[in-house]
Coordinates of C-alpha atoms and ligand atoms in Angstrom, one line a residue:
M1 CA 85.1 23.2 -75.6
T2 CA 86.9 21.8 -72.6
A3 CA 86.1 18.3 -71.6
S4 CA 84.0 18.3 -68.4
Q5 CA 82.5 15.6 -66.2
P6 CA 78.9 14.8 -67.3
K7 CA 76.4 16.5 -65.0
P8 CA 74.4 14.2 -62.7
C9 CA 70.8 13.9 -63.7
I10 CA 68.1 14.4 -61.0
I11 CA 65.2 12.0 -61.4
C12 CA 61.9 13.2 -60.0
V13 CA 59.1 10.7 -59.5
A14 CA 55.5 12.0 -59.6
I15 CA 53.9 9.1 -57.9
T16 CA 50.1 9.8 -57.9
G17 CA 48.9 13.1 -59.3
S18 CA 45.3 14.2 -59.3
V19 CA 44.0 12.3 -62.4
P20 CA 44.9 8.6 -62.7
R21 CA 42.7 6.1 -60.9
K22 CA 43.2 2.5 -59.9
S23 CA 40.9 1.7 -62.8
D24 CA 43.5 3.2 -65.2
N25 CA 46.4 1.3 -63.5
P26 CA 46.1 -0.6 -60.2
A27 CA 49.7 0.4 -59.4
V28 CA 48.7 4.1 -58.9
P29 CA 49.3 4.6 -55.1
I30 CA 46.3 6.2 -53.4
S31 CA 46.5 5.6 -49.7
V32 CA 49.3 7.2 -47.7
S33 CA 50.8 3.7 -47.0
E34 CA 50.7 2.8 -50.7
Q35 CA 52.3 6.1 -51.5
I36 CA 55.1 5.5 -49.0
E37 CA 55.8 2.0 -50.3
S38 CA 55.7 3.1 -54.0
T39 CA 58.0 6.1 -53.3
Q40 CA 60.5 3.9 -51.4
E41 CA 60.8 1.5 -54.4
A42 CA 61.3 4.5 -56.7
F43 CA 63.9 6.0 -54.4
E44 CA 65.8 2.7 -54.4
A45 CA 65.6 2.7 -58.2
G46 CA 67.2 6.1 -58.4
A47 CA 64.7 8.9 -57.9
S48 CA 65.8 11.7 -55.6
I49 CA 62.7 14.0 -55.7
A50 CA 59.2 12.8 -54.8
H51 CA 56.5 15.0 -56.3
L52 CA 53.4 14.5 -54.2
H53 CA 49.6 14.8 -54.4
V54 CA 47.3 13.3 -51.8
R55 CA 43.9 11.6 -52.3
N56 CA 40.8 10.9 -50.4
D57 CA 39.8 7.3 -49.7
D58 CA 37.5 7.4 -52.8
E59 CA 40.5 8.4 -55.0
T60 CA 39.3 12.0 -55.5
P61 CA 42.1 14.7 -55.1
T62 CA 42.5 16.8 -52.0
S63 CA 45.0 19.2 -50.5
D64 CA 44.4 18.0 -47.0
P65 CA 47.4 19.0 -44.9
D66 CA 47.0 16.1 -42.5
K67 CA 47.4 13.6 -45.4
F68 CA 50.5 15.5 -46.6
A69 CA 51.9 15.5 -43.1
A70 CA 51.5 11.7 -42.7
L71 CA 53.1 11.2 -46.1
Q72 CA 56.0 13.4 -45.4
D73 CA 56.6 11.7 -42.0
G74 CA 56.6 8.3 -43.7
L75 CA 59.0 9.4 -46.4
K76 CA 61.4 10.9 -43.9
K77 CA 61.5 7.5 -42.2
H78 CA 61.6 5.2 -45.3
C79 CA 63.4 7.4 -47.8
P80 CA 65.9 9.4 -45.7
G81 CA 67.4 12.3 -47.7
M82 CA 64.9 12.1 -50.5
I83 CA 63.6 15.6 -51.6
V84 CA 59.9 16.0 -50.7
Q85 CA 58.1 18.2 -53.2
M86 CA 54.4 18.9 -52.6
S87 CA 52.0 20.0 -55.3
T88 CA 50.1 23.3 -55.1
G89 CA 48.4 22.5 -58.4
G90 CA 44.8 23.5 -59.0
R91 CA 43.2 20.1 -59.5
S92 CA 43.5 19.3 -55.8
G93 CA 41.8 22.4 -54.4
A94 CA 40.8 26.0 -55.0
G95 CA 42.3 29.3 -53.8
Q96 CA 44.4 29.3 -50.7
A97 CA 43.5 25.7 -49.9
R98 CA 46.1 24.9 -52.6
G99 CA 48.9 26.1 -50.2
G100 CA 47.6 24.9 -46.9
M101 CA 50.3 22.2 -46.7
L102 CA 53.3 24.7 -47.1
Q103 CA 53.4 25.2 -43.3
L104 CA 54.7 21.6 -43.2
R105 CA 57.9 23.0 -44.7
P106 CA 58.5 20.5 -47.4
D107 CA 61.8 20.9 -49.2
M108 CA 60.1 22.0 -52.4
A109 CA 56.6 22.8 -53.8
S110 CA 55.3 23.2 -57.3
L111 CA 54.4 26.7 -58.3
T112 CA 52.5 27.6 -61.5
V113 CA 52.9 31.3 -62.2
G114 CA 50.3 31.8 -64.9
S115 CA 47.1 30.4 -66.4
N116 CA 46.5 28.1 -69.4
N117 CA 44.0 25.6 -70.7
F118 CA 43.8 22.0 -69.5
P119 CA 42.0 19.2 -71.4
T120 CA 38.5 20.1 -70.1
R121 CA 38.9 23.4 -68.3
V122 CA 40.9 26.5 -67.5
Y123 CA 43.9 26.0 -65.2
E124 CA 43.5 29.2 -63.2
N125 CA 46.5 30.8 -61.6
P126 CA 45.5 34.4 -61.0
P127 CA 48.3 36.8 -60.0
D128 CA 47.1 37.4 -56.5
L129 CA 47.0 33.7 -55.7
V130 CA 50.4 33.1 -57.3
A131 CA 51.8 36.0 -55.2
W132 CA 50.3 34.5 -52.0
L133 CA 51.6 31.0 -52.7
A134 CA 55.1 32.4 -53.4
S135 CA 55.0 34.4 -50.1
E136 CA 54.0 31.3 -48.1
M137 CA 56.9 29.4 -49.7
R138 CA 59.3 32.2 -48.7
T139 CA 57.9 32.2 -45.1
Y140 CA 58.4 28.5 -44.7
E141 CA 61.7 28.3 -46.8
V142 CA 60.2 26.1 -49.4
K143 CA 62.0 26.1 -52.8
P144 CA 59.5 26.4 -55.6
E145 CA 59.7 24.4 -58.8
I146 CA 58.2 26.6 -61.5
E147 CA 55.8 24.6 -63.7
A148 CA 56.2 26.2 -67.2
F149 CA 53.1 25.3 -69.2
D150 CA 53.9 28.2 -71.5
L151 CA 56.9 30.4 -72.5
S152 CA 55.4 33.3 -70.6
H153 CA 55.7 31.4 -67.3
I154 CA 59.5 31.4 -67.6
F155 CA 59.5 35.1 -68.1
R156 CA 57.1 35.6 -65.1
A157 CA 59.5 33.5 -63.0
K158 CA 62.3 35.9 -64.0
E159 CA 60.3 38.9 -62.9
M160 CA 59.5 37.2 -59.6
A161 CA 63.1 36.2 -59.0
D162 CA 64.2 39.8 -59.7
A163 CA 61.7 41.1 -57.2
Q164 CA 63.1 38.6 -54.6
E165 CA 59.8 36.7 -54.5
L166 CA 61.4 33.3 -55.0
L167 CA 64.1 31.5 -53.0
G168 CA 67.3 31.3 -55.0
T169 CA 67.6 30.7 -58.8
P170 CA 64.3 29.5 -60.2
Y171 CA 64.2 25.8 -61.0
V172 CA 62.0 25.6 -64.1
Q173 CA 60.2 22.5 -65.3
F174 CA 58.9 22.5 -68.9
V175 CA 55.6 20.7 -69.1
M176 CA 54.7 19.5 -72.6
G177 CA 52.0 17.3 -74.0
V178 CA 49.0 18.4 -71.9
K179 CA 46.0 18.6 -74.3
N180 CA 45.1 22.3 -75.1
A181 CA 48.4 23.5 -73.6
M182 CA 52.0 23.4 -75.0
P183 CA 52.4 20.4 -77.4
V184 CA 55.6 18.4 -77.6
D185 CA 57.6 20.4 -80.1
R186 CA 61.4 20.1 -80.3
L187 CA 62.0 23.7 -81.5
V188 CA 60.0 25.1 -78.6
F189 CA 61.8 22.8 -76.2
D190 CA 65.2 24.0 -77.5
F191 CA 64.0 27.6 -77.2
Y192 CA 62.8 27.0 -73.6
V193 CA 66.3 25.7 -72.7
Q194 CA 68.0 28.7 -74.4
T195 CA 65.6 31.1 -72.6
V196 CA 66.3 29.5 -69.1
H197 CA 70.0 29.9 -69.7
R198 CA 69.7 33.5 -71.0
L199 CA 67.5 34.6 -68.1
F200 CA 69.0 32.5 -65.2
G201 CA 72.6 31.7 -66.3
S202 CA 74.3 28.9 -68.2
D203 CA 74.5 26.8 -65.0
A204 CA 70.8 27.2 -64.1
P205 CA 69.3 23.7 -63.6
W206 CA 66.0 22.9 -65.4
C207 CA 63.7 19.9 -65.8
A208 CA 61.1 18.6 -68.3
A209 CA 58.0 16.5 -68.0
G210 CA 56.0 14.9 -70.9
I211 CA 52.5 13.7 -70.5
G212 CA 51.3 10.2 -71.5
R213 CA 53.4 8.6 -74.3
H214 CA 55.4 11.8 -74.5
Q215 CA 57.0 11.0 -71.1
I216 CA 59.8 9.0 -72.7
T217 CA 60.3 11.6 -75.4
L218 CA 60.8 14.4 -72.8
N219 CA 63.1 12.1 -70.8
E220 CA 65.3 11.6 -73.9
W221 CA 65.3 15.3 -74.8
A222 CA 66.1 16.6 -71.3
I223 CA 68.7 14.0 -70.4
S224 CA 70.6 14.4 -73.7
A225 CA 70.4 18.2 -73.4
G226 CA 71.9 18.3 -69.9
G227 CA 68.6 18.8 -68.0
H228 CA 66.8 16.9 -65.3
A229 CA 64.0 14.4 -65.8
R230 CA 60.6 13.7 -64.4
T231 CA 58.8 10.4 -64.6
G232 CA 56.0 8.6 -62.7
L233 CA 52.4 7.4 -62.9
E234 CA 51.0 10.9 -62.4
D235 CA 52.1 11.8 -66.0
N236 CA 51.9 8.4 -67.7
V237 CA 50.5 5.0 -66.6
R238 CA 52.0 2.9 -69.4
L239 CA 55.4 1.4 -70.3
D240 CA 54.3 1.2 -73.9
R241 CA 51.1 1.1 -75.9
E242 CA 50.3 -2.5 -74.8
T243 CA 51.8 -2.6 -71.3
L244 CA 50.7 -0.8 -68.1
A245 CA 53.7 0.3 -65.9
P246 CA 53.8 -2.2 -63.0
S247 CA 55.1 0.5 -60.6
N248 CA 56.6 4.0 -60.3
A249 CA 59.9 2.2 -59.8
A250 CA 59.6 0.6 -63.3
L251 CA 59.3 4.1 -64.8
V252 CA 62.3 5.3 -62.8
E253 CA 64.3 2.3 -64.1
R254 CA 63.4 3.3 -67.6
T255 CA 64.7 6.8 -67.0
V256 CA 67.9 5.5 -65.4
E257 CA 68.4 3.5 -68.6
I258 CA 68.1 6.7 -70.7
C259 CA 70.7 8.3 -68.4
E260 CA 73.1 5.4 -69.0
K261 CA 72.5 5.7 -72.7
H262 CA 73.6 9.4 -72.6
A263 CA 76.4 8.8 -70.1
R264 CA 74.7 10.9 -67.4
P265 CA 75.2 9.6 -63.9
V266 CA 72.0 9.6 -61.8
A267 CA 72.1 12.2 -59.1
T268 CA 72.1 10.9 -55.5
W269 CA 69.9 12.8 -53.1
R270 CA 72.9 14.7 -51.8
Q271 CA 73.9 15.8 -55.2
A272 CA 70.3 16.8 -56.0
R273 CA 70.1 18.9 -52.9
D274 CA 73.4 20.6 -53.8
I275 CA 72.3 21.2 -57.4
L276 CA 69.0 22.7 -56.3
G277 CA 70.5 24.7 -53.4
L278 CA 68.1 23.2 -50.9
R279 CA 68.4 23.7 -47.1
P280 CA 70.1 20.8 -45.3
V281 CA 68.2 17.8 -44.1
A282 CA 66.7 18.5 -40.7
A283 CA 68.1 16.3 -38.0
Ligands
ZN301 ZN1 51.6 17.1 -59.9

Protein backbone atom coordinates (compact mmCIF):
# COMPACT_ATOMS: atom_id res chain seq x y z
CA MET A 1 0.00 0.00 0.00
CA THR A 2 1.26 3.46 -0.81
CA ALA A 3 1.25 6.03 1.92
CA SER A 4 -1.48 8.58 1.46
CA GLN A 5 -2.70 11.59 3.34
CA PRO A 6 -5.41 10.75 5.88
CA LYS A 7 -8.82 11.71 4.55
CA PRO A 8 -10.55 14.62 6.27
CA CYS A 9 -13.54 13.52 8.36
CA ILE A 10 -16.84 15.34 7.91
CA ILE A 11 -18.66 15.85 11.20
CA CYS A 12 -22.44 16.17 10.97
CA VAL A 13 -24.30 17.57 13.96
CA ALA A 14 -27.93 16.48 14.33
CA ILE A 15 -29.02 19.26 16.65
CA THR A 16 -32.65 18.56 17.58
CA GLY A 17 -34.40 15.58 15.96
CA SER A 18 -38.04 14.74 16.57
CA VAL A 19 -37.81 12.87 19.84
CA PRO A 20 -35.75 14.46 22.67
CA ARG A 21 -37.47 17.08 24.78
CA LYS A 22 -36.20 19.74 27.20
CA SER A 23 -37.25 17.37 29.98
CA ASP A 24 -34.67 14.86 28.65
CA ASN A 25 -31.94 17.49 28.35
CA PRO A 26 -32.53 21.26 28.65
CA ALA A 27 -29.77 21.82 26.04
CA VAL A 28 -31.95 20.40 23.23
CA PRO A 29 -32.58 23.46 21.01
CA ILE A 30 -36.29 23.83 20.21
CA SER A 31 -37.00 27.39 19.02
CA VAL A 32 -35.38 28.57 15.81
CA SER A 33 -33.24 31.06 17.72
CA GLU A 34 -32.02 28.33 20.08
CA GLN A 35 -31.30 26.13 17.07
CA ILE A 36 -29.23 28.83 15.38
CA GLU A 37 -27.21 29.48 18.55
CA SER A 38 -26.60 25.77 19.18
CA THR A 39 -25.58 25.15 15.56
CA GLN A 40 -23.17 28.08 15.55
CA GLU A 41 -21.38 26.67 18.62
CA ALA A 42 -21.22 23.24 16.95
CA PHE A 43 -19.94 24.78 13.70
CA GLU A 44 -17.20 26.60 15.59
CA ALA A 45 -16.31 23.30 17.32
CA GLY A 46 -15.81 21.54 13.95
CA ALA A 47 -19.15 20.40 12.52
CA SER A 48 -19.62 21.12 8.81
CA ILE A 49 -23.10 19.62 8.25
CA ALA A 50 -26.16 20.67 10.26
CA HIS A 51 -28.88 17.99 10.16
CA LEU A 52 -32.13 19.78 10.93
CA HIS A 53 -35.62 19.10 12.20
CA VAL A 54 -37.99 21.84 13.35
CA ARG A 55 -40.40 21.88 16.28
CA ASN A 56 -43.61 23.61 17.29
CA ASP A 57 -43.58 25.85 20.37
CA ASP A 58 -44.89 22.92 22.45
CA GLU A 59 -41.82 20.86 21.33
CA THR A 60 -43.85 18.51 19.10
CA PRO A 61 -42.25 17.81 15.70
CA THR A 62 -43.41 19.52 12.50
CA SER A 63 -42.26 19.83 8.89
CA ASP A 64 -43.41 23.49 8.67
CA PRO A 65 -41.50 25.03 5.72
CA ASP A 66 -41.68 28.51 7.31
CA LYS A 67 -39.74 27.29 10.34
CA PHE A 68 -37.19 25.58 8.09
CA ALA A 69 -36.84 28.79 6.06
CA ALA A 70 -36.19 30.90 9.16
CA LEU A 71 -33.64 28.38 10.40
CA GLN A 72 -31.84 28.20 7.06
CA ASP A 73 -31.70 32.01 6.83
CA GLY A 74 -30.20 32.22 10.32
CA LEU A 75 -27.60 29.56 9.60
CA LYS A 76 -26.54 31.24 6.35
CA LYS A 77 -25.91 34.38 8.39
CA HIS A 78 -24.27 32.86 11.48
CA CYS A 79 -22.57 29.76 10.04
CA PRO A 80 -21.49 30.85 6.54
CA GLY A 81 -20.50 27.87 4.38
CA MET A 82 -21.96 25.24 6.69
CA ILE A 83 -23.91 22.53 4.84
CA VAL A 84 -27.65 22.69 5.58
CA GLN A 85 -29.30 19.25 5.60
CA MET A 86 -33.05 19.10 6.24
CA SER A 87 -34.80 15.97 7.47
CA THR A 88 -37.60 14.43 5.43
CA GLY A 89 -37.99 11.80 8.14
CA GLY A 90 -41.38 10.39 8.98
CA ARG A 91 -41.65 11.43 12.61
CA SER A 92 -42.16 15.07 11.60
CA GLY A 93 -45.08 14.63 9.23
CA ALA A 94 -46.89 12.26 6.91
CA GLY A 95 -46.93 11.80 3.16
CA GLN A 96 -45.82 14.65 0.94
CA ALA A 97 -45.76 17.06 3.91
CA ARG A 98 -42.41 15.41 4.66
CA GLY A 99 -40.91 17.10 1.58
CA GLY A 100 -42.62 20.50 1.70
CA MET A 101 -39.35 22.20 2.69
CA LEU A 102 -37.34 20.93 -0.31
CA GLN A 103 -38.38 23.95 -2.38
CA LEU A 104 -36.15 25.97 0.00
CA ARG A 105 -33.25 24.31 -1.85
CA PRO A 106 -31.19 23.21 1.17
CA ASP A 107 -27.78 21.78 0.28
CA MET A 108 -28.88 18.31 1.35
CA ALA A 109 -31.86 16.40 2.71
CA SER A 110 -32.18 13.03 4.34
CA LEU A 111 -33.88 10.32 2.28
CA THR A 112 -34.91 6.94 3.65
CA VAL A 113 -35.54 4.60 0.74
CA GLY A 114 -37.29 1.71 2.50
CA SER A 115 -39.35 0.84 5.55
CA ASN A 116 -38.44 -0.75 8.88
CA ASN A 117 -39.63 -0.85 12.46
CA PHE A 118 -38.98 1.91 15.00
CA PRO A 119 -39.26 1.46 18.78
CA THR A 120 -43.07 1.77 18.90
CA ARG A 121 -44.23 1.84 15.30
CA VAL A 122 -43.53 1.15 11.64
CA TYR A 123 -41.29 3.67 9.87
CA GLU A 124 -43.24 3.81 6.63
CA ASN A 125 -41.41 4.75 3.45
CA PRO A 126 -43.59 3.41 0.64
CA PRO A 127 -42.04 3.29 -2.86
CA ASP A 128 -44.28 6.00 -4.32
CA LEU A 129 -43.43 8.48 -1.54
CA VAL A 130 -39.70 7.71 -1.81
CA ALA A 131 -39.88 8.29 -5.58
CA TRP A 132 -41.70 11.60 -5.06
CA LEU A 133 -39.20 12.84 -2.44
CA ALA A 134 -36.30 11.88 -4.74
CA SER A 135 -37.89 13.70 -7.69
CA GLU A 136 -38.40 16.85 -5.60
CA MET A 137 -34.73 16.66 -4.57
CA ARG A 138 -33.71 16.47 -8.24
CA THR A 139 -35.99 19.39 -9.12
CA TYR A 140 -34.46 21.62 -6.44
CA GLU A 141 -30.88 20.25 -6.77
CA VAL A 142 -30.84 18.89 -3.23
CA LYS A 143 -28.25 16.18 -2.56
CA PRO A 144 -29.83 13.28 -0.67
CA GLU A 145 -28.20 11.56 2.27
CA ILE A 146 -29.44 7.98 2.13
CA GLU A 147 -30.42 6.81 5.63
CA ALA A 148 -29.65 3.09 5.63
CA PHE A 149 -31.59 1.48 8.48
CA ASP A 150 -31.11 -1.85 6.71
CA LEU A 151 -28.81 -3.48 4.15
CA SER A 152 -31.62 -3.47 1.57
CA HIS A 153 -31.66 0.34 1.69
CA ILE A 154 -28.09 0.46 0.32
CA PHE A 155 -29.10 -1.76 -2.61
CA ARG A 156 -32.22 0.32 -3.24
CA ALA A 157 -29.99 3.44 -3.39
CA LYS A 158 -27.88 1.68 -6.03
CA GLU A 159 -30.98 0.96 -8.14
CA MET A 160 -32.11 4.57 -7.80
CA ALA A 161 -28.65 5.90 -8.70
CA ASP A 162 -28.50 3.65 -11.78
CA ALA A 163 -31.92 4.97 -12.83
CA GLN A 164 -30.63 8.57 -12.51
CA GLU A 165 -33.05 9.23 -9.66
CA LEU A 166 -30.41 10.67 -7.29
CA LEU A 167 -27.97 13.53 -7.77
CA GLY A 168 -24.42 12.16 -8.02
CA THR A 169 -22.93 9.26 -6.08
CA PRO A 170 -25.20 8.29 -3.18
CA TYR A 171 -23.92 9.40 0.23
CA VAL A 172 -25.03 6.59 2.51
CA GLN A 173 -25.37 6.88 6.27
CA PHE A 174 -25.60 3.66 8.26
CA VAL A 175 -27.97 4.04 11.20
CA MET A 176 -27.43 1.50 13.98
CA GLY A 177 -28.88 1.08 17.44
CA VAL A 178 -32.51 2.07 16.84
CA LYS A 179 -34.64 -0.35 18.86
CA ASN A 180 -36.33 -2.91 16.58
CA ALA A 181 -34.13 -1.91 13.60
CA MET A 182 -30.45 -2.79 12.89
CA PRO A 183 -28.48 -3.32 16.11
CA VAL A 184 -24.90 -2.18 16.63
CA ASP A 185 -22.97 -5.11 15.17
CA ARG A 186 -19.39 -4.85 13.99
CA LEU A 187 -19.58 -7.57 11.32
CA VAL A 188 -22.68 -5.95 9.79
CA PHE A 189 -20.96 -2.55 9.93
CA ASP A 190 -17.92 -3.94 8.10
CA PHE A 191 -20.19 -5.54 5.50
CA TYR A 192 -22.03 -2.22 5.03
CA VAL A 193 -18.70 -0.52 4.31
CA GLN A 194 -17.66 -3.26 1.86
CA THR A 195 -21.06 -3.05 0.16
CA VAL A 196 -20.87 0.73 -0.30
CA HIS A 197 -17.42 0.38 -1.84
CA ARG A 198 -18.49 -2.52 -4.07
CA LEU A 199 -21.61 -0.74 -5.33
CA PHE A 200 -20.43 2.90 -5.49
CA GLY A 201 -16.65 2.70 -5.79
CA SER A 202 -13.70 2.62 -3.41
CA ASP A 203 -13.74 6.43 -3.09
CA ALA A 204 -17.44 6.71 -2.28
CA PRO A 205 -17.90 8.63 0.97
CA TRP A 206 -20.13 7.20 3.70
CA CYS A 207 -21.17 8.08 7.21
CA ALA A 208 -22.48 6.33 10.31
CA ALA A 209 -24.78 7.24 13.18
CA GLY A 210 -25.28 5.38 16.45
CA ILE A 211 -28.23 5.99 18.73
CA GLY A 212 -27.95 6.66 22.47
CA ARG A 213 -24.83 5.25 24.12
CA HIS A 214 -23.89 3.74 20.75
CA GLN A 215 -23.15 7.18 19.32
CA ILE A 216 -19.55 7.10 20.52
CA THR A 217 -19.11 3.50 19.30
CA LEU A 218 -20.21 4.39 15.77
CA ASN A 219 -18.03 7.52 15.86
CA GLU A 220 -15.03 5.31 16.71
CA TRP A 221 -15.84 2.71 14.07
CA ALA A 222 -16.54 5.20 11.27
CA ILE A 223 -13.60 7.49 11.96
CA SER A 224 -11.10 4.62 12.25
CA ALA A 225 -12.48 2.97 9.07
CA GLY A 226 -12.19 6.10 6.90
CA GLY A 227 -15.84 7.16 7.02
CA HIS A 228 -17.58 10.30 8.21
CA ALA A 229 -19.25 10.81 11.56
CA ARG A 230 -22.53 12.05 12.97
CA THR A 231 -23.12 13.30 16.47
CA GLY A 232 -25.60 15.60 18.21
CA LEU A 233 -28.46 15.66 20.68
CA GLU A 234 -30.95 14.16 18.19
CA ASP A 235 -29.29 10.76 18.58
CA ASN A 236 -27.93 10.98 22.12
CA VAL A 237 -28.45 13.44 25.00
CA ARG A 238 -25.63 12.16 27.26
CA LEU A 239 -21.88 12.42 27.47
CA ASP A 240 -21.83 9.27 29.60
CA ARG A 241 -24.17 7.32 31.86
CA GLU A 242 -24.11 9.99 34.58
CA THR A 243 -23.70 13.20 32.58
CA LEU A 244 -26.07 15.00 30.24
CA ALA A 245 -24.31 16.58 27.26
CA PRO A 246 -24.20 20.32 28.00
CA SER A 247 -24.57 21.24 24.31
CA ASN A 248 -24.36 19.99 20.75
CA ALA A 249 -20.89 21.56 20.64
CA ALA A 250 -19.74 19.32 23.51
CA LEU A 251 -20.68 16.25 21.48
CA VAL A 252 -18.88 17.67 18.43
CA GLU A 253 -15.79 18.26 20.60
CA ARG A 254 -15.89 14.61 21.64
CA THR A 255 -16.01 13.56 17.98
CA VAL A 256 -13.09 15.88 17.16
CA GLU A 257 -11.08 14.13 19.90
CA ILE A 258 -11.80 10.76 18.28
CA CYS A 259 -10.59 12.18 14.93
CA GLU A 260 -7.37 13.31 16.63
CA LYS A 261 -6.91 9.87 18.16
CA HIS A 262 -7.13 8.28 14.70
CA ALA A 263 -5.06 10.98 12.93
CA ARG A 264 -8.02 12.13 10.82
CA PRO A 265 -8.11 15.86 10.16
CA VAL A 266 -11.57 17.38 10.66
CA ALA A 267 -13.02 18.51 7.32
CA THR A 268 -13.62 22.20 6.83
CA TRP A 269 -16.93 23.14 5.24
CA ARG A 270 -15.09 23.70 1.94
CA GLN A 271 -13.55 20.23 2.09
CA ALA A 272 -16.90 18.71 3.05
CA ARG A 273 -18.65 20.37 0.09
CA ASP A 274 -15.93 19.08 -2.20
CA ILE A 275 -16.05 15.50 -0.82
CA LEU A 276 -19.85 15.40 -1.20
CA GLY A 277 -19.92 17.07 -4.62
CA LEU A 278 -22.31 19.82 -3.52
CA ARG A 279 -23.24 22.83 -5.60
CA PRO A 280 -21.27 25.98 -4.69
CA VAL A 281 -22.48 28.29 -1.94
CA ALA A 282 -24.98 30.78 -3.33
CA ALA A 283 -23.72 34.35 -3.26
ZN1 LIG B 1 -33.01 13.41 11.87
